Coordinates of N, CA and C in Angstrom, one line a residue:
M1 N 25.5 72.5 36.0 CA 25.1 71.1 36.2 C 23.9 70.8 35.2
Y2 N 22.9 71.8 35.2 CA 21.8 71.5 34.3 C 22.2 71.6 32.9
L3 N 23.1 72.4 32.5 CA 23.6 72.6 31.2 C 24.2 71.2 30.7
F4 N 25.0 70.6 31.6 CA 25.6 69.3 31.2 C 24.5 68.3 31.0
G5 N 23.5 68.3 31.8 CA 22.4 67.3 31.6 C 21.6 67.5 30.3
I6 N 21.4 68.8 30.0 CA 20.7 69.1 28.7 C 21.5 68.7 27.5
I7 N 22.8 69.0 27.6 CA 23.7 68.6 26.5 C 23.8 67.1 26.3
L8 N 23.8 66.4 27.5 CA 23.8 64.9 27.4 C 22.5 64.4 26.9
L9 N 21.4 65.0 27.2 CA 20.1 64.6 26.7 C 20.0 64.8 25.2
I10 N 20.5 66.0 24.7 CA 20.4 66.3 23.3 C 21.3 65.3 22.5
L11 N 22.5 65.0 23.1 CA 23.4 64.1 22.4 C 22.8 62.7 22.4
L12 N 22.1 62.3 23.4 CA 21.5 61.0 23.4 C 20.3 60.9 22.4
L13 N 19.5 62.0 22.3 CA 18.5 62.0 21.3 C 19.0 62.0 19.9
A14 N 20.1 62.7 19.7 CA 20.7 62.7 18.3 C 21.3 61.3 18.0
I15 N 21.8 60.6 18.9 CA 22.3 59.3 18.6 C 21.1 58.3 18.3
I16 N 20.0 58.4 19.1 CA 18.9 57.6 18.8 C 18.3 57.9 17.5
L17 N 18.3 59.2 17.1 CA 17.8 59.6 15.8 C 18.7 59.0 14.7
L18 N 20.0 59.1 14.8 CA 20.9 58.5 13.9 C 20.7 57.0 13.8
L19 N 20.5 56.3 14.9 CA 20.3 54.9 14.9 C 19.1 54.5 14.2
S20 N 18.0 55.3 14.3 CA 16.8 54.9 13.6 C 16.8 55.3 12.1
L21 N 17.6 56.2 11.7 CA 17.6 56.6 10.3 C 18.7 55.9 9.5
I22 N 19.8 55.7 10.0 CA 20.9 55.1 9.2 C 21.1 53.6 9.5
P23 N 20.9 52.8 8.5 CA 21.0 51.3 8.8 C 22.5 50.9 8.9
I24 N 22.6 49.7 9.5 CA 23.9 49.1 9.6 C 24.1 48.2 8.3
K25 N 25.2 48.3 7.7 CA 25.5 47.5 6.5 C 26.3 46.3 6.8
V26 N 25.9 45.2 6.3 CA 26.7 43.9 6.6 C 27.1 43.4 5.2
Y27 N 28.4 43.3 5.0 CA 29.0 42.7 3.8 C 29.5 41.3 4.1
L28 N 29.1 40.3 3.3 CA 29.6 39.0 3.5 C 30.2 38.4 2.3
N29 N 31.2 37.6 2.5 CA 32.0 37.0 1.3 C 32.5 35.6 1.8
A30 N 32.2 34.6 1.2 CA 32.7 33.2 1.5 C 32.7 32.4 0.3
N31 N 33.8 31.6 0.1 CA 33.8 30.6 -1.0 C 34.7 29.5 -0.6
S32 N 34.4 28.3 -1.2 CA 35.1 27.1 -0.8 C 36.5 27.0 -1.3
T33 N 36.8 27.7 -2.3 CA 38.2 27.6 -2.9 C 39.2 28.4 -2.0
D34 N 38.7 29.4 -1.3 CA 39.6 30.3 -0.5 C 38.9 30.5 0.9
F35 N 38.6 29.4 1.5 CA 37.8 29.5 2.7 C 38.4 30.2 3.9
P36 N 39.8 30.2 4.0 CA 40.3 31.0 5.1 C 40.1 32.5 5.0
N37 N 39.8 32.9 3.8 CA 39.5 34.4 3.6 C 38.0 34.7 3.7
F38 N 37.3 33.8 4.4 CA 35.9 34.1 4.7 C 35.8 35.3 5.6
N39 N 34.9 36.3 5.3 CA 34.8 37.4 6.2 C 33.4 38.0 6.2
I40 N 33.0 38.6 7.2 CA 31.8 39.4 7.4 C 32.2 40.8 7.9
I41 N 31.9 41.8 7.2 CA 32.2 43.2 7.6 C 30.9 43.9 7.8
F42 N 30.8 44.5 9.0 CA 29.6 45.4 9.2 C 30.1 46.8 9.6
S43 N 29.3 47.8 9.2 CA 29.7 49.1 9.4 C 28.4 50.0 9.6
W44 N 28.6 51.0 10.4 CA 27.6 52.0 10.6 C 28.3 53.4 10.7
L45 N 27.8 54.3 9.8 CA 28.5 55.6 9.7 C 30.0 55.3 9.5
Y46 N 30.4 54.7 8.4 CA 31.6 54.0 8.1 C 32.9 54.5 8.9
P47 N 33.3 55.7 8.9 CA 34.6 55.9 9.6 C 34.4 55.8 11.1
F48 N 33.1 55.9 11.6 CA 32.8 55.9 13.0 C 32.9 54.5 13.6
F49 N 32.2 53.6 13.0 CA 32.1 52.2 13.6 C 32.2 51.2 12.5
Q50 N 33.1 50.2 12.7 CA 33.2 49.1 11.8 C 33.6 47.8 12.5
G51 N 33.1 46.7 12.1 CA 33.5 45.4 12.7 C 33.8 44.4 11.6
K52 N 34.6 43.4 12.0 CA 35.0 42.4 11.0 C 35.1 41.1 11.7
I53 N 34.4 40.1 11.1 CA 34.5 38.7 11.6 C 35.3 37.9 10.5
Y54 N 36.3 37.2 10.9 CA 37.2 36.5 10.0 C 37.9 35.4 10.7
F55 N 38.5 34.5 9.9 CA 39.4 33.5 10.4 C 40.8 34.1 10.6
N56 N 41.4 34.0 11.7 CA 42.8 34.4 11.9 C 43.8 33.4 11.5
E57 N 45.1 33.6 11.7 CA 46.1 32.7 11.2 C 46.1 31.3 11.9
N58 N 45.4 31.2 13.0 CA 45.3 30.0 13.7 C 43.9 29.3 13.5
S59 N 43.2 29.8 12.5 CA 41.9 29.2 12.1 C 40.9 29.4 13.2
I60 N 40.9 30.5 14.0 CA 40.0 30.8 15.0 C 39.1 31.9 14.5
I61 N 37.8 31.8 14.7 CA 36.9 32.9 14.2 C 37.1 34.1 15.2
T62 N 37.4 35.3 14.6 CA 37.8 36.4 15.4 C 36.9 37.6 15.1
L63 N 36.6 38.4 16.1 CA 35.9 39.7 15.9 C 36.8 40.9 16.2
N64 N 36.9 41.8 15.2 CA 37.7 43.0 15.4 C 36.7 44.1 15.4
I65 N 36.8 45.1 16.3 CA 35.9 46.3 16.3 C 36.8 47.5 16.2
Y66 N 36.4 48.4 15.3 CA 37.1 49.6 15.0 C 36.3 50.8 15.2
F67 N 36.9 51.8 15.8 CA 36.3 53.1 15.9 C 37.2 54.1 15.3
F68 N 36.7 54.9 14.3 CA 37.4 55.8 13.5 C 38.7 55.1 12.9
K69 N 38.5 53.9 12.3 CA 39.5 53.2 11.6 C 40.7 52.7 12.5
K70 N 40.5 52.9 13.9 CA 41.5 52.4 14.8 C 41.0 51.2 15.5
L71 N 41.8 50.1 15.6 CA 41.4 48.9 16.3 C 41.1 49.2 17.7
F72 N 39.8 48.9 18.1 CA 39.4 49.1 19.5 C 39.5 47.8 20.3
K73 N 39.0 46.7 19.7 CA 38.9 45.5 20.5 C 39.0 44.3 19.5
T74 N 39.7 43.2 20.0 CA 39.8 42.0 19.3 C 39.4 40.9 20.2
K75 N 38.4 40.0 19.7 CA 37.9 39.0 20.6 C 37.7 37.7 19.8
P76 N 38.2 36.6 20.2 CA 37.9 35.3 19.6 C 36.4 34.9 19.9
L77 N 35.7 34.5 18.9 CA 34.3 34.1 19.0 C 34.2 32.6 19.2
T78 N 33.3 32.2 20.2 CA 33.1 30.8 20.4 C 31.6 30.5 20.2
I79 N 31.3 29.3 19.9 CA 29.9 28.9 19.7 C 29.4 28.3 21.0
K80 N 28.3 28.8 21.5 CA 27.7 28.3 22.7 C 27.0 27.0 22.4
R81 N 27.2 26.1 23.3 CA 26.5 24.8 23.1 C 25.1 24.8 23.7
H82 N 24.9 25.7 24.7 CA 23.5 25.8 25.3 C 23.1 27.2 25.2
S83 N 21.8 27.4 24.7 CA 21.3 28.7 24.6 C 19.9 28.7 25.3
N84 N 19.4 29.9 25.6 CA 18.2 30.1 26.3 C 17.0 30.1 25.3
G85 N 17.2 30.0 24.0 CA 16.1 29.9 23.0 C 15.7 31.3 22.5
N86 N 16.2 32.4 23.1 CA 15.9 33.7 22.6 C 16.6 34.1 21.3
A87 N 17.6 33.4 20.9 CA 18.4 33.7 19.7 C 17.5 33.4 18.5
S88 N 16.7 32.4 18.4 CA 15.9 32.1 17.3 C 14.8 33.2 17.2
D89 N 14.2 33.6 18.3 CA 13.2 34.7 18.3 C 13.8 36.0 17.8
F90 N 15.1 36.2 18.2 CA 15.8 37.4 17.8 C 16.0 37.5 16.3
I91 N 16.4 36.3 15.7 CA 16.6 36.3 14.3 C 15.3 36.4 13.5
K92 N 14.2 35.8 14.0 CA 12.9 35.9 13.4 C 12.4 37.4 13.4
N93 N 12.7 38.1 14.4 CA 12.2 39.5 14.5 C 13.1 40.5 13.9
C94 N 14.2 40.1 13.4 CA 15.2 41.1 12.9 C 14.6 41.6 11.5
R95 N 14.5 42.9 11.4 CA 14.0 43.5 10.1 C 15.2 43.9 9.2
L96 N 15.1 43.3 8.0 CA 16.2 43.6 7.0 C 15.6 44.7 6.1
N97 N 16.3 45.8 5.9 CA 15.9 46.8 4.9 C 16.2 46.4 3.5
I98 N 17.4 45.9 3.2 CA 17.8 45.6 1.9 C 18.6 44.2 2.0
I99 N 18.3 43.3 1.0 CA 19.1 42.1 0.9 C 19.5 42.0 -0.5
D100 N 20.8 42.0 -0.7 CA 21.4 41.8 -2.0 C 22.4 40.6 -1.9
L101 N 21.9 39.4 -2.3 CA 22.6 38.2 -2.1 C 22.8 37.4 -3.4
K102 N 24.0 36.9 -3.6 CA 24.4 36.1 -4.8 C 25.0 34.9 -4.4
T103 N 24.5 33.7 -4.7 CA 25.0 32.4 -4.3 C 25.2 31.5 -5.5
H104 N 26.3 30.8 -5.5 CA 26.6 29.7 -6.5 C 27.1 28.6 -5.6
Y105 N 26.4 27.5 -5.7 CA 26.8 26.3 -4.8 C 26.3 25.0 -5.5
G106 N 27.0 24.0 -5.0 CA 26.7 22.6 -5.4 C 27.3 21.7 -4.5
F107 N 26.6 20.6 -4.1 CA 27.2 19.6 -3.2 C 27.1 18.3 -3.9
S108 N 28.0 17.4 -3.5 CA 28.0 16.1 -4.2 C 26.7 15.3 -3.9
D109 N 26.1 15.6 -2.8 CA 24.8 15.0 -2.5 C 23.7 16.0 -2.9
P110 N 22.8 15.7 -3.9 CA 21.8 16.7 -4.4 C 20.8 17.0 -3.3
S111 N 20.6 16.1 -2.3 CA 19.6 16.5 -1.3 C 20.1 17.6 -0.4
I112 N 21.4 17.7 -0.2 CA 21.9 18.9 0.6 C 21.8 20.1 -0.2
T113 N 22.0 20.1 -1.5 CA 21.8 21.2 -2.4 C 20.4 21.7 -2.4
G114 N 19.5 20.7 -2.4 CA 18.0 21.1 -2.4 C 17.6 21.7 -1.0
F115 N 18.2 21.2 0.0 CA 17.9 21.8 1.4 C 18.4 23.2 1.5
I116 N 19.6 23.5 1.0 CA 20.2 24.8 1.0 C 19.4 25.7 0.1
C117 N 19.0 25.2 -1.0 CA 18.2 26.0 -2.0 C 16.8 26.4 -1.3
G118 N 16.2 25.5 -0.6 CA 15.0 25.8 0.1 C 15.1 26.8 1.1
I119 N 16.2 26.8 1.9 CA 16.5 27.8 2.9 C 16.7 29.1 2.3
I120 N 17.4 29.2 1.2 CA 17.7 30.5 0.6 C 16.4 31.1 0.0
N121 N 15.5 30.2 -0.5 CA 14.3 30.6 -1.1 C 13.2 31.1 -0.1
T122 N 13.4 30.8 1.2 CA 12.5 31.3 2.2 C 12.8 32.7 2.6
I123 N 13.9 33.3 2.1 CA 14.2 34.7 2.4 C 13.1 35.5 1.6
P124 N 12.4 36.4 2.3 CA 11.3 37.1 1.7 C 11.8 38.1 0.6
I125 N 11.1 38.0 -0.5 CA 11.4 38.9 -1.7 C 10.2 39.8 -1.9
N126 N 9.6 40.2 -0.8 CA 8.4 41.0 -1.0 C 8.7 42.5 -1.2
S127 N 9.9 42.9 -1.3 CA 10.3 44.3 -1.5 C 11.1 44.4 -2.7
F128 N 10.9 45.6 -3.4 CA 11.7 45.8 -4.6 C 13.2 46.0 -4.3
K129 N 13.5 46.2 -3.1 CA 14.9 46.5 -2.7 C 15.7 45.2 -2.6
N130 N 15.0 44.0 -2.4 CA 15.7 42.8 -2.3 C 16.1 42.2 -3.6
N131 N 17.3 41.7 -3.7 CA 17.8 41.1 -4.9 C 18.5 39.8 -4.5
I132 N 17.9 38.7 -4.7 CA 18.5 37.4 -4.4 C 18.7 36.6 -5.6
L133 N 20.0 36.3 -5.9 CA 20.3 35.5 -7.1 C 20.8 34.1 -6.5
N134 N 20.1 33.1 -6.8 CA 20.3 31.8 -6.2 C 20.6 30.8 -7.4
Y135 N 21.9 30.3 -7.4 CA 22.3 29.4 -8.5 C 22.7 28.1 -7.9
P136 N 21.8 27.1 -7.7 CA 22.2 25.8 -7.2 C 22.6 24.9 -8.4
D137 N 23.5 24.0 -8.1 CA 24.0 23.1 -9.1 C 23.7 21.7 -8.6
F138 N 22.7 21.0 -9.1 CA 22.3 19.7 -8.6 C 23.1 18.6 -9.2
T139 N 23.9 18.8 -10.3 CA 24.5 17.8 -11.0 C 26.0 17.7 -10.8
T140 N 26.6 18.4 -9.9 CA 28.0 18.4 -9.7 C 28.5 17.2 -8.9
D141 N 29.7 16.8 -9.1 CA 30.3 15.7 -8.4 C 31.2 16.2 -7.2
T142 N 31.5 17.5 -7.2 CA 32.3 18.1 -6.2 C 31.5 19.1 -5.4
T143 N 31.9 19.4 -4.2 CA 31.3 20.3 -3.3 C 31.9 21.7 -3.4
Y144 N 31.1 22.7 -3.7 CA 31.7 24.1 -3.8 C 30.6 25.1 -3.4
F145 N 31.0 26.3 -3.0 CA 30.1 27.3 -2.8 C 30.8 28.7 -3.0
D146 N 30.1 29.7 -3.3 CA 30.6 31.0 -3.5 C 29.4 32.0 -3.1
T147 N 29.5 32.7 -2.1 CA 28.5 33.6 -1.6 C 29.0 35.0 -1.4
T148 N 28.3 36.0 -1.9 CA 28.6 37.4 -1.7 C 27.3 38.1 -1.4
G149 N 27.3 39.1 -0.6 CA 26.1 39.8 -0.3 C 26.2 41.0 0.5
I150 N 25.2 41.8 0.5 CA 25.1 43.1 1.3 C 23.7 43.0 1.9
I151 N 23.7 43.3 3.2 CA 22.4 43.3 4.0 C 22.4 44.6 4.8
E152 N 21.3 45.3 4.8 CA 21.1 46.5 5.6 C 20.1 46.2 6.6
I153 N 20.4 46.6 7.9 CA 19.5 46.3 9.0 C 19.3 47.6 9.8
N154 N 18.0 47.8 10.2 CA 17.7 49.0 11.0 C 18.3 48.8 12.4
M155 N 19.3 49.6 12.7 CA 20.1 49.5 14.0 C 19.2 49.7 15.2
F156 N 18.3 50.7 15.2 CA 17.5 51.0 16.4 C 16.6 49.8 16.7
Y157 N 15.9 49.3 15.7 CA 15.1 48.1 15.9 C 15.8 46.9 16.3
L158 N 17.0 46.7 15.8 CA 17.9 45.6 16.2 C 18.3 45.7 17.7
L159 N 18.6 46.9 18.2 CA 19.0 47.1 19.6 C 17.7 47.0 20.5
T160 N 16.6 47.4 20.1 CA 15.4 47.2 20.9 C 15.0 45.8 21.0
Q161 N 15.2 45.0 19.9 CA 14.9 43.6 20.0 C 15.9 42.9 20.9
L162 N 17.2 43.3 20.8 CA 18.2 42.7 21.6 C 17.9 43.0 23.1
V163 N 17.5 44.1 23.5 CA 17.1 44.4 24.9 C 15.9 43.6 25.3
K164 N 14.9 43.5 24.4 CA 13.7 42.7 24.7 C 14.1 41.3 25.0
S165 N 15.0 40.7 24.1 CA 15.3 39.3 24.3 C 16.2 39.1 25.5
R166 N 17.0 40.1 25.9 CA 17.8 39.9 27.0 C 17.0 39.9 28.3
F167 N 16.0 40.8 28.4 CA 15.3 40.9 29.7 C 13.9 40.2 29.6
H168 N 13.6 39.5 28.5 CA 12.3 38.8 28.4 C 12.4 37.5 29.2
T169 N 11.4 37.2 30.0 CA 11.4 36.0 30.8 C 10.8 34.9 29.9
S170 N 11.5 33.9 29.7 CA 10.9 32.8 28.8 C 9.9 32.0 29.6
S171 N 8.9 31.4 28.9 CA 7.9 30.6 29.6 C 8.5 29.4 30.2
K172 N 9.7 29.0 29.8 CA 10.4 27.8 30.3 C 10.8 28.1 31.7
N173 N 11.1 29.3 32.1 CA 11.6 29.7 33.4 C 10.5 29.9 34.5
I174 N 9.3 29.8 34.1 CA 8.2 30.1 35.0 C 7.8 28.8 35.7
S175 N 7.7 28.8 37.0 CA 7.4 27.6 37.8 C 5.9 27.6 38.1
Y176 N 5.2 26.5 37.8 CA 3.8 26.4 38.1 C 3.6 25.5 39.4
A177 N 4.6 25.3 40.1 CA 4.5 24.4 41.3 C 3.6 24.9 42.4
N178 N 3.5 26.2 42.6 CA 2.7 26.8 43.7 C 1.3 27.2 43.2
K179 N 0.8 26.8 42.1 CA -0.5 27.2 41.6 C -1.5 26.1 41.8

């Protein structure tokens, strides 16, 4: 019985060590000429775990999860209309190891192009590992975009932030009626 517990503890420590050392890689690809082929692929220890977010044949956003290249679960994704506000905190606290992003875009309204350009330029370029190529077109008459990129995220930090945001009590939920 003790041997099983020790082996389980060693296995858990090895998984935590792998989570902290090996980042999750996120590959994204989207363009306006072939929008149904929009996809986001994320992987960690590639043959072990992989996920894919894409539009299926019914134009529904779908998540596929693979373990050892075998389909484990398929789930349609829905957008929540109401959130508890922790999602924005989660995105702010997410640490990105490497950002390699290439964007070409233009909108018929130049103000939208400027807004998107401003959002992309707020991505921090404080590391020599980050490579962001931003090509806005303010003079186009048609709307188009083409985005490709690779992002690496520290999986251990991501999971700890997810647990914190899940169990963190928001100040909105605290009642001051009895004080």
